[in-house]
Amino acid sequence: MLSIAERVAEPLAAARAQRIHGDLHWGNILWAKDGPILVDFDDCAMGPPVQDLWLLARGDGEEARKMREDLLEGYELFREFDRSTLALCEPLRAMRIVYMSGWIARRWEDPSFPPAFPNFRDTRYWMHEYEALIGIAESLDHQRLR
């Protein structure tokens, strides 16, 4: 089994990068009477647009696929989207798992972090993260990336 990084390096490097939110999940969207307002831009970066898409429509189930299709339909009213980059959703999820655990660890001494992430030092947290990464790696063995 190749590592996730080995499997995704080439297709990720080939993906067109643009300015992205970087952390565009439903918690970073406020809904006003005139429509959505995006917040929390501290993770803005250059990257593939699929990074923002997968966070809004996670998973491989029918509901997630339908939500991604709806989001893409709206997105493509304004800008072209390379649908081949949808294959990057799981590798990007793996990167986020690693990044978030590192982010929590770096900030652990902040008094707000232990109550916000009470399971972080628990073996079950790490087993869950490990199992998710193994699942992603296994799914990539069965998926053709670019």
mmCIF file of N, CA and C in Angstrom:
data_model
loop_
_atom_site.group_PDB
_atom_site.id
_atom_site.type_symbol
_atom_site.label_atom_id
_atom_site.label_comp_id
_atom_site.label_asym_id
_atom_site.label_seq_id
_atom_site.Cartn_x
_atom_site.Cartn_y
_atom_site.Cartn_z
ATOM 1 N N MET A 1 0.847 -1.173 0.000
ATOM 2 C CA MET A 1 0.000 0.000 0.000
ATOM 3 C C MET A 1 0.894 1.237 0.000
ATOM 4 N N LEU A 2 0.683 2.114 -0.957
ATOM 5 C CA LEU A 2 1.398 3.391 -0.980
ATOM 6 C C LEU A 2 0.823 4.309 0.081
ATOM 7 N N SER A 3 1.640 5.221 0.579
ATOM 8 C CA SER A 3 1.138 6.183 1.554
ATOM 9 C C SER A 3 0.185 7.155 0.869
ATOM 10 N N ILE A 4 -0.629 7.786 1.665
ATOM 11 C CA ILE A 4 -1.560 8.775 1.135
ATOM 12 C C ILE A 4 -0.782 9.870 0.410
ATOM 13 N N ALA A 5 0.310 10.324 1.022
ATOM 14 C CA ALA A 5 1.109 11.398 0.411
ATOM 15 C C ALA A 5 1.667 10.969 -0.941
ATOM 16 N N GLU A 6 2.144 9.743 -1.025
ATOM 17 C CA GLU A 6 2.686 9.245 -2.303
ATOM 18 C C GLU A 6 1.595 9.170 -3.371
ATOM 19 N N ARG A 7 0.403 8.759 -2.974
ATOM 20 C CA ARG A 7 -0.693 8.608 -3.925
ATOM 21 C C ARG A 7 -1.214 9.954 -4.438
ATOM 22 N N VAL A 8 -1.151 10.973 -3.605
ATOM 23 C CA VAL A 8 -1.804 12.229 -3.950
ATOM 24 C C VAL A 8 -0.848 13.312 -4.439
ATOM 25 N N ALA A 9 0.439 13.133 -4.270
ATOM 26 C CA ALA A 9 1.400 14.193 -4.601
ATOM 27 C C ALA A 9 1.248 14.689 -6.034
ATOM 28 N N GLU A 10 1.254 13.786 -6.991
ATOM 29 C CA GLU A 10 1.178 14.197 -8.398
ATOM 30 C C GLU A 10 -0.164 14.840 -8.758
ATOM 31 N N PRO A 11 -1.305 14.218 -8.437
ATOM 32 C CA PRO A 11 -2.568 14.866 -8.801
ATOM 33 C C PRO A 11 -2.800 16.186 -8.063
ATOM 34 N N LEU A 12 -2.330 16.283 -6.835
ATOM 35 C CA LEU A 12 -2.485 17.537 -6.096
ATOM 36 C C LEU A 12 -1.629 18.634 -6.721
ATOM 37 N N ALA A 13 -0.402 18.299 -7.113
ATOM 38 C CA ALA A 13 0.473 19.275 -7.765
ATOM 39 C C ALA A 13 -0.090 19.706 -9.118
ATOM 40 N N ALA A 14 -0.815 18.813 -9.790
ATOM 41 C CA ALA A 14 -1.364 19.124 -11.106
ATOM 42 C C ALA A 14 -2.652 19.938 -11.032
ATOM 43 N N ALA A 15 -3.296 19.952 -9.885
ATOM 44 C CA ALA A 15 -4.566 20.674 -9.745
ATOM 45 C C ALA A 15 -4.331 22.183 -9.815
ATOM 46 N N ARG A 16 -5.209 22.871 -10.519
ATOM 47 C CA ARG A 16 -5.115 24.327 -10.632
ATOM 48 C C ARG A 16 -5.404 24.946 -9.263
ATOM 49 N N ALA A 17 -4.520 25.815 -8.836
ATOM 50 C CA ALA A 17 -4.684 26.489 -7.545
ATOM 51 C C ALA A 17 -5.256 27.878 -7.759
ATOM 52 N N GLN A 18 -6.035 28.296 -6.799
ATOM 53 C CA GLN A 18 -6.570 29.659 -6.775
ATOM 54 C C GLN A 18 -6.763 30.038 -5.310
ATOM 55 N N ARG A 19 -7.156 31.242 -5.060
ATOM 56 C CA ARG A 19 -7.394 31.688 -3.692
ATOM 57 C C ARG A 19 -8.628 30.959 -3.175
ATOM 58 N N ILE A 20 -8.499 30.288 -2.025
ATOM 59 C CA ILE A 20 -9.616 29.574 -1.422
ATOM 60 C C ILE A 20 -9.795 30.006 0.034
ATOM 61 N N HIS A 21 -10.958 29.744 0.563
ATOM 62 C CA HIS A 21 -11.236 30.036 1.966
ATOM 63 C C HIS A 21 -10.330 29.181 2.848
ATOM 64 N N GLY A 22 -10.246 27.891 2.544
ATOM 65 C CA GLY A 22 -9.355 26.990 3.259
ATOM 66 C C GLY A 22 -9.993 26.261 4.432
ATOM 67 N N ASP A 23 -11.083 26.796 4.968
ATOM 68 C CA ASP A 23 -11.774 26.181 6.104
ATOM 69 C C ASP A 23 -13.278 26.399 5.955
ATOM 70 N N LEU A 24 -13.774 26.175 4.753
ATOM 71 C CA LEU A 24 -15.165 26.509 4.431
ATOM 72 C C LEU A 24 -16.094 25.356 4.795
ATOM 73 N N HIS A 25 -16.448 25.286 6.072
ATOM 74 C CA HIS A 25 -17.439 24.328 6.542
ATOM 75 C C HIS A 25 -18.663 25.110 6.996
ATOM 76 N N TRP A 26 -19.745 24.396 7.287
ATOM 77 C CA TRP A 26 -21.019 25.059 7.597
ATOM 78 C C TRP A 26 -20.934 25.955 8.823
ATOM 79 N N GLY A 27 -20.018 25.689 9.740
ATOM 80 C CA GLY A 27 -19.860 26.549 10.910
ATOM 81 C C GLY A 27 -19.254 27.904 10.575
ATOM 82 N N ASN A 28 -18.671 28.036 9.395
ATOM 83 C CA ASN A 28 -18.080 29.310 8.968
ATOM 84 C C ASN A 28 -18.958 30.040 7.962
ATOM 85 N N ILE A 29 -20.229 29.706 7.977
ATOM 86 C CA ILE A 29 -21.205 30.415 7.148
ATOM 87 C C ILE A 29 -22.316 30.912 8.063
ATOM 88 N N LEU A 30 -22.504 32.213 8.090
ATOM 89 C CA LEU A 30 -23.613 32.801 8.834
ATOM 90 C C LEU A 30 -24.717 33.107 7.828
ATOM 91 N N TRP A 31 -25.937 32.868 8.229
ATOM 92 C CA TRP A 31 -27.062 33.097 7.316
ATOM 93 C C TRP A 31 -27.809 34.348 7.748
ATOM 94 N N ALA A 32 -27.838 35.335 6.867
ATOM 95 C CA ALA A 32 -28.554 36.586 7.087
ATOM 96 C C ALA A 32 -29.787 36.595 6.186
ATOM 97 N N LYS A 33 -30.643 37.570 6.376
ATOM 98 C CA LYS A 33 -31.861 37.608 5.553
ATOM 99 C C LYS A 33 -31.537 37.782 4.074
ATOM 100 N N ASP A 34 -30.376 38.376 3.767
ATOM 101 C CA ASP A 34 -29.983 38.583 2.369
ATOM 102 C C ASP A 34 -29.148 37.439 1.802
ATOM 103 N N GLY A 35 -28.865 36.424 2.606
ATOM 104 C CA GLY A 35 -28.082 35.289 2.123
ATOM 105 C C GLY A 35 -26.909 34.975 3.023
ATOM 106 N N PRO A 36 -26.029 34.107 2.566
ATOM 107 C CA PRO A 36 -24.909 33.658 3.407
ATOM 108 C C PRO A 36 -23.810 34.706 3.526
ATOM 109 N N ILE A 37 -23.143 34.689 4.679
ATOM 110 C CA ILE A 37 -21.983 35.531 4.940
ATOM 111 C C ILE A 37 -20.869 34.587 5.399
ATOM 112 N N LEU A 38 -19.757 34.572 4.677
ATOM 113 C CA LEU A 38 -18.628 33.736 5.052
ATOM 114 C C LEU A 38 -17.803 34.433 6.121
ATOM 115 N N VAL A 39 -17.319 33.660 7.101
ATOM 116 C CA VAL A 39 -16.486 34.189 8.185
ATOM 117 C C VAL A 39 -15.251 33.307 8.355
ATOM 118 N N ASP A 40 -14.351 33.739 9.217
ATOM 119 C CA ASP A 40 -13.166 32.982 9.613
ATOM 120 C C ASP A 40 -12.211 32.766 8.439
ATOM 121 N N PHE A 41 -11.627 33.851 8.001
ATOM 122 C CA PHE A 41 -10.737 33.806 6.839
ATOM 123 C C PHE A 41 -9.267 33.618 7.193
ATOM 124 N N ASP A 42 -8.968 33.201 8.426
ATOM 125 C CA ASP A 42 -7.559 33.068 8.813
ATOM 126 C C ASP A 42 -6.857 31.885 8.145
ATOM 127 N N ASP A 43 -7.613 30.989 7.510
ATOM 128 C CA ASP A 43 -7.000 29.856 6.821
ATOM 129 C C ASP A 43 -6.986 30.026 5.308
ATOM 130 N N CYS A 44 -7.255 31.243 4.820
ATOM 131 C CA CYS A 44 -7.220 31.475 3.371
ATOM 132 C C CYS A 44 -5.866 31.033 2.830
ATOM 133 N N ALA A 45 -5.902 30.457 1.644
ATOM 134 C CA ALA A 45 -4.669 29.931 1.058
ATOM 135 C C ALA A 45 -4.830 29.838 -0.449
ATOM 136 N N MET A 46 -3.755 29.494 -1.095
ATOM 137 C CA MET A 46 -3.810 29.103 -2.495
ATOM 138 C C MET A 46 -3.964 27.596 -2.503
ATOM 139 N N GLY A 47 -4.930 27.102 -3.250
ATOM 140 C CA GLY A 47 -5.148 25.666 -3.298
ATOM 141 C C GLY A 47 -6.211 25.325 -4.315
ATOM 142 N N PRO A 48 -6.496 24.048 -4.455
ATOM 143 C CA PRO A 48 -7.522 23.638 -5.399
ATOM 144 C C PRO A 48 -8.909 23.966 -4.836
ATOM 145 N N PRO A 49 -9.809 24.471 -5.657
ATOM 146 C CA PRO A 49 -11.153 24.812 -5.170
ATOM 147 C C PRO A 49 -11.886 23.645 -4.500
ATOM 148 N N VAL A 50 -11.532 22.418 -4.853
ATOM 149 C CA VAL A 50 -12.184 21.262 -4.247
ATOM 150 C C VAL A 50 -11.968 21.234 -2.734
ATOM 151 N N GLN A 51 -10.931 21.895 -2.219
ATOM 152 C CA GLN A 51 -10.693 21.960 -0.773
ATOM 153 C C GLN A 51 -11.903 22.551 -0.069
ATOM 154 N N ASP A 52 -12.465 23.618 -0.594
ATOM 155 C CA ASP A 52 -13.629 24.219 0.042
ATOM 156 C C ASP A 52 -14.882 23.371 -0.182
ATOM 157 N N LEU A 53 -14.980 22.743 -1.321
ATOM 158 C CA LEU A 53 -16.168 21.956 -1.646
ATOM 159 C C LEU A 53 -16.322 20.740 -0.735
ATOM 160 N N TRP A 54 -15.261 19.975 -0.530
ATOM 161 C CA TRP A 54 -15.413 18.737 0.238
ATOM 162 C C TRP A 54 -15.790 19.012 1.684
ATOM 163 N N LEU A 55 -15.355 20.147 2.232
ATOM 164 C CA LEU A 55 -15.716 20.466 3.612
ATOM 165 C C LEU A 55 -17.207 20.750 3.760
ATOM 166 N N LEU A 56 -17.832 21.230 2.694
ATOM 167 C CA LEU A 56 -19.262 21.517 2.734
ATOM 168 C C LEU A 56 -20.102 20.271 2.466
ATOM 169 N N ALA A 57 -19.549 19.318 1.752
ATOM 170 C CA ALA A 57 -20.296 18.105 1.387
ATOM 171 C C ALA A 57 -19.395 16.897 1.614
ATOM 172 N N ARG A 58 -19.257 16.506 2.862
ATOM 173 C CA ARG A 58 -18.356 15.411 3.241
ATOM 174 C C ARG A 58 -18.995 14.050 2.995
ATOM 175 N N GLY A 59 -18.163 13.104 2.649
ATOM 176 C CA GLY A 59 -18.607 11.722 2.552
ATOM 177 C C GLY A 59 -18.822 11.245 1.133
ATOM 178 N N ASP A 60 -19.146 9.955 1.052
ATOM 179 C CA ASP A 60 -19.355 9.318 -0.243
ATOM 180 C C ASP A 60 -20.800 8.885 -0.447
ATOM 181 N N GLY A 61 -21.653 9.167 0.512
ATOM 182 C CA GLY A 61 -23.052 8.751 0.409
ATOM 183 C C GLY A 61 -23.812 9.551 -0.638
ATOM 184 N N GLU A 62 -25.003 9.097 -0.929
ATOM 185 C CA GLU A 62 -25.848 9.736 -1.939
ATOM 186 C C GLU A 62 -26.168 11.193 -1.573
ATOM 187 N N GLU A 63 -26.420 11.445 -0.298
ATOM 188 C CA GLU A 63 -26.725 12.814 0.142
ATOM 189 C C GLU A 63 -25.536 13.741 -0.098
ATOM 190 N N ALA A 64 -24.329 13.285 0.222
ATOM 191 C CA ALA A 64 -23.116 14.090 0.001
ATOM 192 C C ALA A 64 -22.894 14.327 -1.483
ATOM 193 N N ARG A 65 -23.089 13.289 -2.290
ATOM 194 C CA ARG A 65 -22.915 13.451 -3.744
ATOM 195 C C ARG A 65 -23.919 14.460 -4.304
ATOM 196 N N LYS A 66 -25.158 14.395 -3.840
ATOM 197 C CA LYS A 66 -26.193 15.333 -4.301
ATOM 198 C C LYS A 66 -25.836 16.758 -3.873
ATOM 199 N N MET A 67 -25.367 16.908 -2.639
ATOM 200 C CA MET A 67 -24.993 18.232 -2.158
ATOM 201 C C MET A 67 -23.819 18.787 -2.961
ATOM 202 N N ARG A 68 -22.825 17.946 -3.253
ATOM 203 C CA ARG A 68 -21.684 18.393 -4.070
ATOM 204 C C ARG A 68 -22.162 18.827 -5.446
ATOM 205 N N GLU A 69 -23.060 18.056 -6.031
ATOM 206 C CA GLU A 69 -23.572 18.404 -7.359
ATOM 207 C C GLU A 69 -24.313 19.738 -7.318
ATOM 208 N N ASP A 70 -25.120 19.963 -6.292
ATOM 209 C CA ASP A 70 -25.831 21.237 -6.146
ATOM 210 C C ASP A 70 -24.846 22.395 -5.976
ATOM 211 N N LEU A 71 -23.832 22.189 -5.139
ATOM 212 C CA LEU A 71 -22.815 23.225 -4.938
ATOM 213 C C LEU A 71 -22.067 23.520 -6.234
ATOM 214 N N LEU A 72 -21.721 22.468 -6.966
ATOM 215 C CA LEU A 72 -21.002 22.654 -8.233
ATOM 216 C C LEU A 72 -21.859 23.368 -9.272
ATOM 217 N N GLU A 73 -23.131 23.052 -9.284
ATOM 218 C CA GLU A 73 -24.026 23.727 -10.226
ATOM 219 C C GLU A 73 -24.014 25.240 -9.992
ATOM 220 N N GLY A 74 -24.062 25.643 -8.725
ATOM 221 C CA GLY A 74 -23.988 27.061 -8.407
ATOM 222 C C GLY A 74 -22.607 27.639 -8.666
ATOM 223 N N TYR A 75 -21.574 26.905 -8.293
ATOM 224 C CA TYR A 75 -20.196 27.357 -8.490
ATOM 225 C C TYR A 75 -19.925 27.623 -9.961
ATOM 226 N N GLU A 76 -20.371 26.701 -10.800
ATOM 227 C CA GLU A 76 -20.070 26.804 -12.228
ATOM 228 C C GLU A 76 -20.848 27.903 -12.940
ATOM 229 N N LEU A 77 -21.766 28.541 -12.240
ATOM 230 C CA LEU A 77 -22.395 29.737 -12.804
ATOM 231 C C LEU A 77 -21.382 30.880 -12.882
ATOM 232 N N PHE A 78 -20.373 30.831 -12.008
ATOM 233 C CA PHE A 78 -19.402 31.911 -11.909
ATOM 234 C C PHE A 78 -18.006 31.541 -12.384
ATOM 235 N N ARG A 79 -17.679 30.255 -12.275
ATOM 236 C CA ARG A 79 -16.310 29.845 -12.582
ATOM 237 C C ARG A 79 -16.283 28.368 -12.964
ATOM 238 N N GLU A 80 -15.374 28.034 -13.870
ATOM 239 C CA GLU A 80 -15.212 26.639 -14.276
ATOM 240 C C GLU A 80 -14.650 25.826 -13.110
ATOM 241 N N PHE A 81 -15.055 24.564 -13.024
ATOM 242 C CA PHE A 81 -14.566 23.675 -11.977
ATOM 243 C C PHE A 81 -14.055 22.402 -12.629
ATOM 244 N N ASP A 82 -12.838 22.002 -12.314
ATOM 245 C CA ASP A 82 -12.245 20.780 -12.843
ATOM 246 C C ASP A 82 -12.762 19.606 -12.014
ATOM 247 N N ARG A 83 -13.743 18.898 -12.550
ATOM 248 C CA ARG A 83 -14.379 17.808 -11.807
ATOM 249 C C ARG A 83 -13.440 16.641 -11.530
ATOM 250 N N SER A 84 -12.345 16.544 -12.252
ATOM 251 C CA SER A 84 -11.397 15.465 -11.952
ATOM 252 C C SER A 84 -10.786 15.655 -10.560
ATOM 253 N N THR A 85 -10.808 16.885 -10.043
ATOM 254 C CA THR A 85 -10.240 17.129 -8.713
ATOM 255 C C THR A 85 -11.129 16.590 -7.591
ATOM 256 N N LEU A 86 -12.338 16.143 -7.914
ATOM 257 C CA LEU A 86 -13.182 15.528 -6.890
ATOM 258 C C LEU A 86 -12.496 14.291 -6.298
ATOM 259 N N ALA A 87 -11.602 13.677 -7.053
ATOM 260 C CA ALA A 87 -10.847 12.526 -6.552
ATOM 261 C C ALA A 87 -9.912 12.919 -5.408
ATOM 262 N N LEU A 88 -9.707 14.212 -5.204
ATOM 263 C CA LEU A 88 -8.825 14.683 -4.132
ATOM 264 C C LEU A 88 -9.549 14.836 -2.791
ATOM 265 N N CYS A 89 -10.867 14.646 -2.765
ATOM 266 C CA CYS A 89 -11.615 14.867 -1.526
ATOM 267 C C CYS A 89 -11.082 14.048 -0.360
ATOM 268 N N GLU A 90 -10.895 12.762 -0.531
ATOM 269 C CA GLU A 90 -10.411 11.930 0.572
ATOM 270 C C GLU A 90 -8.968 12.250 0.953
ATOM 271 N N PRO A 91 -8.058 12.425 -0.005
ATOM 272 C CA PRO A 91 -6.712 12.840 0.409
ATOM 273 C C PRO A 91 -6.709 14.180 1.153
ATOM 274 N N LEU A 92 -7.546 15.110 0.742
ATOM 275 C CA LEU A 92 -7.620 16.391 1.446
ATOM 276 C C LEU A 92 -8.190 16.205 2.845
ATOM 277 N N ARG A 93 -9.118 15.281 2.991
ATOM 278 C CA ARG A 93 -9.649 14.968 4.324
ATOM 279 C C ARG A 93 -8.532 14.399 5.198
ATOM 280 N N ALA A 94 -7.681 13.546 4.633
ATOM 281 C CA ALA A 94 -6.549 12.999 5.386
ATOM 282 C C ALA A 94 -5.616 14.121 5.836
ATOM 283 N N MET A 95 -5.327 15.041 4.934
ATOM 284 C CA MET A 95 -4.457 16.170 5.285
ATOM 285 C C MET A 95 -5.065 16.981 6.419
ATOM 286 N N ARG A 96 -6.381 17.159 6.391
ATOM 287 C CA ARG A 96 -7.044 17.929 7.439
ATOM 288 C C ARG A 96 -6.985 17.202 8.786
ATOM 289 N N ILE A 97 -7.139 15.889 8.773
ATOM 290 C CA ILE A 97 -7.056 15.116 10.014
ATOM 291 C C ILE A 97 -5.702 15.354 10.671
ATOM 292 N N VAL A 98 -4.644 15.247 9.902
ATOM 293 C CA VAL A 98 -3.296 15.445 10.435
ATOM 294 C C VAL A 98 -3.110 16.901 10.878
ATOM 295 N N TYR A 99 -3.539 17.838 10.034
ATOM 296 C CA TYR A 99 -3.375 19.257 10.344
ATOM 297 C C TYR A 99 -4.113 19.629 11.632
ATOM 298 N N MET A 100 -5.379 19.180 11.759
ATOM 299 C CA MET A 100 -6.180 19.565 12.926
ATOM 300 C C MET A 100 -5.585 19.009 14.216
ATOM 301 N N SER A 101 -5.099 17.776 14.180
ATOM 302 C CA SER A 101 -4.483 17.220 15.390
ATOM 303 C C SER A 101 -3.233 18.001 15.768
ATOM 304 N N GLY A 102 -2.442 18.384 14.770
ATOM 305 C CA GLY A 102 -1.264 19.210 15.040
ATOM 306 C C GLY A 102 -1.641 20.582 15.569
ATOM 307 N N TRP A 103 -2.694 21.154 15.016
ATOM 308 C CA TRP A 103 -3.165 22.476 15.445
ATOM 309 C C TRP A 103 -3.620 22.429 16.900
ATOM 310 N N ILE A 104 -4.372 21.396 17.253
ATOM 311 C CA ILE A 104 -4.818 21.250 18.643
ATOM 312 C C ILE A 104 -3.607 21.079 19.557
ATOM 313 N N ALA A 105 -2.667 20.235 19.168
ATOM 314 C CA ALA A 105 -1.481 19.988 19.993
ATOM 315 C C ALA A 105 -0.673 21.267 20.209
ATOM 316 N N ARG A 106 -0.505 22.056 19.152
ATOM 317 C CA ARG A 106 0.264 23.306 19.274
ATOM 318 C C ARG A 106 -0.419 24.300 20.210
ATOM 319 N N ARG A 107 -1.731 24.255 20.282
ATOM 320 C CA ARG A 107 -2.479 25.230 21.075
ATOM 321 C C ARG A 107 -2.957 24.669 22.413
ATOM 322 N N TRP A 108 -2.529 23.465 22.766
ATOM 323 C CA TRP A 108 -3.070 22.765 23.926
ATOM 324 C C TRP A 108 -2.950 23.565 25.220
ATOM 325 N N GLU A 109 -1.922 24.378 25.359
ATOM 326 C CA GLU A 109 -1.742 25.147 26.597
ATOM 327 C C GLU A 109 -2.734 26.304 26.710
ATOM 328 N N ASP A 110 -3.411 26.646 25.631
ATOM 329 C CA ASP A 110 -4.473 27.656 25.674
ATOM 330 C C ASP A 110 -5.597 27.088 26.545
ATOM 331 N N PRO A 111 -6.007 27.785 27.589
ATOM 332 C CA PRO A 111 -7.008 27.234 28.512
ATOM 333 C C PRO A 111 -8.341 26.860 27.856
ATOM 334 N N SER A 112 -8.627 27.421 26.696
ATOM 335 C CA SER A 112 -9.888 27.085 26.040
ATOM 336 C C SER A 112 -9.836 25.763 25.278
ATOM 337 N N PHE A 113 -8.637 25.234 25.045
ATOM 338 C CA PHE A 113 -8.531 24.025 24.221
ATOM 339 C C PHE A 113 -8.924 22.732 24.936
ATOM 340 N N PRO A 114 -8.444 22.451 26.152
ATOM 341 C CA PRO A 114 -8.883 21.209 26.795
ATOM 342 C C PRO A 114 -10.410 21.063 26.898
ATOM 343 N N PRO A 115 -11.153 22.108 27.265
ATOM 344 C CA PRO A 115 -12.616 21.937 27.283
ATOM 345 C C PRO A 115 -13.222 21.806 25.867
ATOM 346 N N ALA A 116 -12.598 22.437 24.897
ATOM 347 C CA ALA A 116 -13.130 22.375 23.535
ATOM 348 C C ALA A 116 -12.838 21.022 22.879
ATOM 349 N N PHE A 117 -11.759 20.373 23.290
ATOM 350 C CA PHE A 117 -11.352 19.090 22.702
ATOM 351 C C PHE A 117 -11.079 18.088 23.834
ATOM 352 N N PRO A 118 -12.100 17.745 24.590
ATOM 353 C CA PRO A 118 -11.888 16.921 25.792
ATOM 354 C C PRO A 118 -11.352 15.524 25.512
ATOM 355 N N ASN A 119 -11.522 15.002 24.336
ATOM 356 C CA ASN A 119 -11.072 13.641 24.027
ATOM 357 C C ASN A 119 -9.686 13.594 23.392
ATOM 358 N N PHE A 120 -9.063 14.747 23.225
ATOM 359 C CA PHE A 120 -7.796 14.816 22.491
ATOM 360 C C PHE A 120 -6.713 13.923 23.095
ATOM 361 N N ARG A 121 -6.649 13.826 24.387
ATOM 362 C CA ARG A 121 -5.606 13.015 25.037
ATOM 363 C C ARG A 121 -6.066 11.577 25.304
ATOM 364 N N ASP A 122 -7.203 11.223 24.796
ATOM 365 C CA ASP A 122 -7.765 9.893 24.996
ATOM 366 C C ASP A 122 -7.344 8.964 23.854
ATOM 367 N N THR A 123 -7.030 7.737 24.184
ATOM 368 C CA THR A 123 -6.632 6.752 23.179
ATOM 369 C C THR A 123 -7.700 6.608 22.101
ATOM 370 N N ARG A 124 -8.964 6.710 22.475
ATOM 371 C CA ARG A 124 -10.050 6.565 21.489
ATOM 372 C C ARG A 124 -9.978 7.645 20.413
ATOM 373 N N TYR A 125 -9.610 8.858 20.779
ATOM 374 C CA TYR A 125 -9.455 9.937 19.785
ATOM 375 C C TYR A 125 -8.434 9.525 18.729
ATOM 376 N N TRP A 126 -7.274 9.067 19.218
ATOM 377 C CA TRP A 126 -6.184 8.724 18.308
ATOM 378 C C TRP A 126 -6.502 7.481 17.493
ATOM 379 N N MET A 127 -7.206 6.523 18.058
ATOM 380 C CA MET A 127 -7.621 5.338 17.299
ATOM 381 C C MET A 127 -8.615 5.732 16.202
ATOM 382 N N HIS A 128 -9.508 6.646 16.517
ATOM 383 C CA HIS A 128 -10.474 7.122 15.515
ATOM 384 C C HIS A 128 -9.747 7.804 14.354
ATOM 385 N N GLU A 129 -8.791 8.655 14.687
ATOM 386 C CA GLU A 129 -8.035 9.348 13.638
ATOM 387 C C GLU A 129 -7.217 8.348 12.809
ATOM 388 N N TYR A 130 -6.575 7.418 13.490
ATOM 389 C CA TYR A 130 -5.779 6.392 12.820
ATOM 390 C C TYR A 130 -6.653 5.555 11.890
ATOM 391 N N GLU A 131 -7.797 5.117 12.374
ATOM 392 C CA GLU A 131 -8.698 4.303 11.556
ATOM 393 C C GLU A 131 -9.208 5.082 10.346
ATOM 394 N N ALA A 132 -9.478 6.362 10.539
ATOM 395 C CA ALA A 132 -9.916 7.188 9.406
ATOM 396 C C ALA A 132 -8.811 7.271 8.349
ATOM 397 N N LEU A 133 -7.571 7.469 8.792
ATOM 398 C CA LEU A 133 -6.454 7.551 7.841
ATOM 399 C C LEU A 133 -6.223 6.217 7.127
ATOM 400 N N ILE A 134 -6.331 5.121 7.844
ATOM 401 C CA ILE A 134 -6.195 3.799 7.214
ATOM 402 C C ILE A 134 -7.305 3.602 6.190
ATOM 403 N N GLY A 135 -8.526 3.984 6.531
ATOM 404 C CA GLY A 135 -9.643 3.867 5.592
ATOM 405 C C GLY A 135 -9.424 4.686 4.335
ATOM 406 N N ILE A 136 -8.901 5.879 4.502
ATOM 407 C CA ILE A 136 -8.612 6.728 3.345
ATOM 408 C C ILE A 136 -7.534 6.084 2.483
ATOM 409 N N ALA A 137 -6.472 5.609 3.118
ATOM 410 C CA ALA A 137 -5.380 4.963 2.365
ATOM 411 C C ALA A 137 -5.904 3.753 1.599
ATOM 412 N N GLU A 138 -6.739 2.948 2.233
ATOM 413 C CA GLU A 138 -7.300 1.764 1.567
ATOM 414 C C GLU A 138 -8.210 2.171 0.402
ATOM 415 N N SER A 139 -9.000 3.215 0.606
ATOM 416 C CA SER A 139 -9.892 3.645 -0.477
ATOM 417 C C SER A 139 -9.087 4.177 -1.668
ATOM 418 N N LEU A 140 -7.952 4.789 -1.397
ATOM 419 C CA LEU A 140 -7.114 5.293 -2.483
ATOM 420 C C LEU A 140 -6.462 4.157 -3.261
ATOM 421 N N ASP A 141 -6.233 3.036 -2.600
ATOM 422 C CA ASP A 141 -5.691 1.875 -3.300
ATOM 423 C C ASP A 141 -6.673 1.364 -4.357
ATOM 424 N N HIS A 142 -7.960 1.643 -4.142
ATOM 425 C CA HIS A 142 -8.993 1.189 -5.072
ATOM 426 C C HIS A 142 -9.449 2.281 -6.027
ATOM 427 N N GLN A 143 -8.920 3.457 -5.881
ATOM 428 C CA GLN A 143 -9.332 4.619 -6.693
ATOM 429 C C GLN A 143 -8.187 5.025 -7.585
ATOM 430 N N ARG A 144 -8.525 5.423 -8.771
ATOM 431 C CA ARG A 144 -7.507 5.918 -9.691
ATOM 432 C C ARG A 144 -7.474 7.441 -9.592
ATOM 433 N N LEU A 145 -6.326 7.990 -9.182
ATOM 434 C CA LEU A 145 -6.143 9.432 -9.119
ATOM 435 C C LEU A 145 -5.417 9.879 -10.380
ATOM 436 N N ARG A 146 -6.040 10.662 -11.160
ATOM 437 C CA ARG A 146 -5.485 11.232 -12.410
ATOM 438 C C ARG A 146 -4.521 10.331 -13.095
#
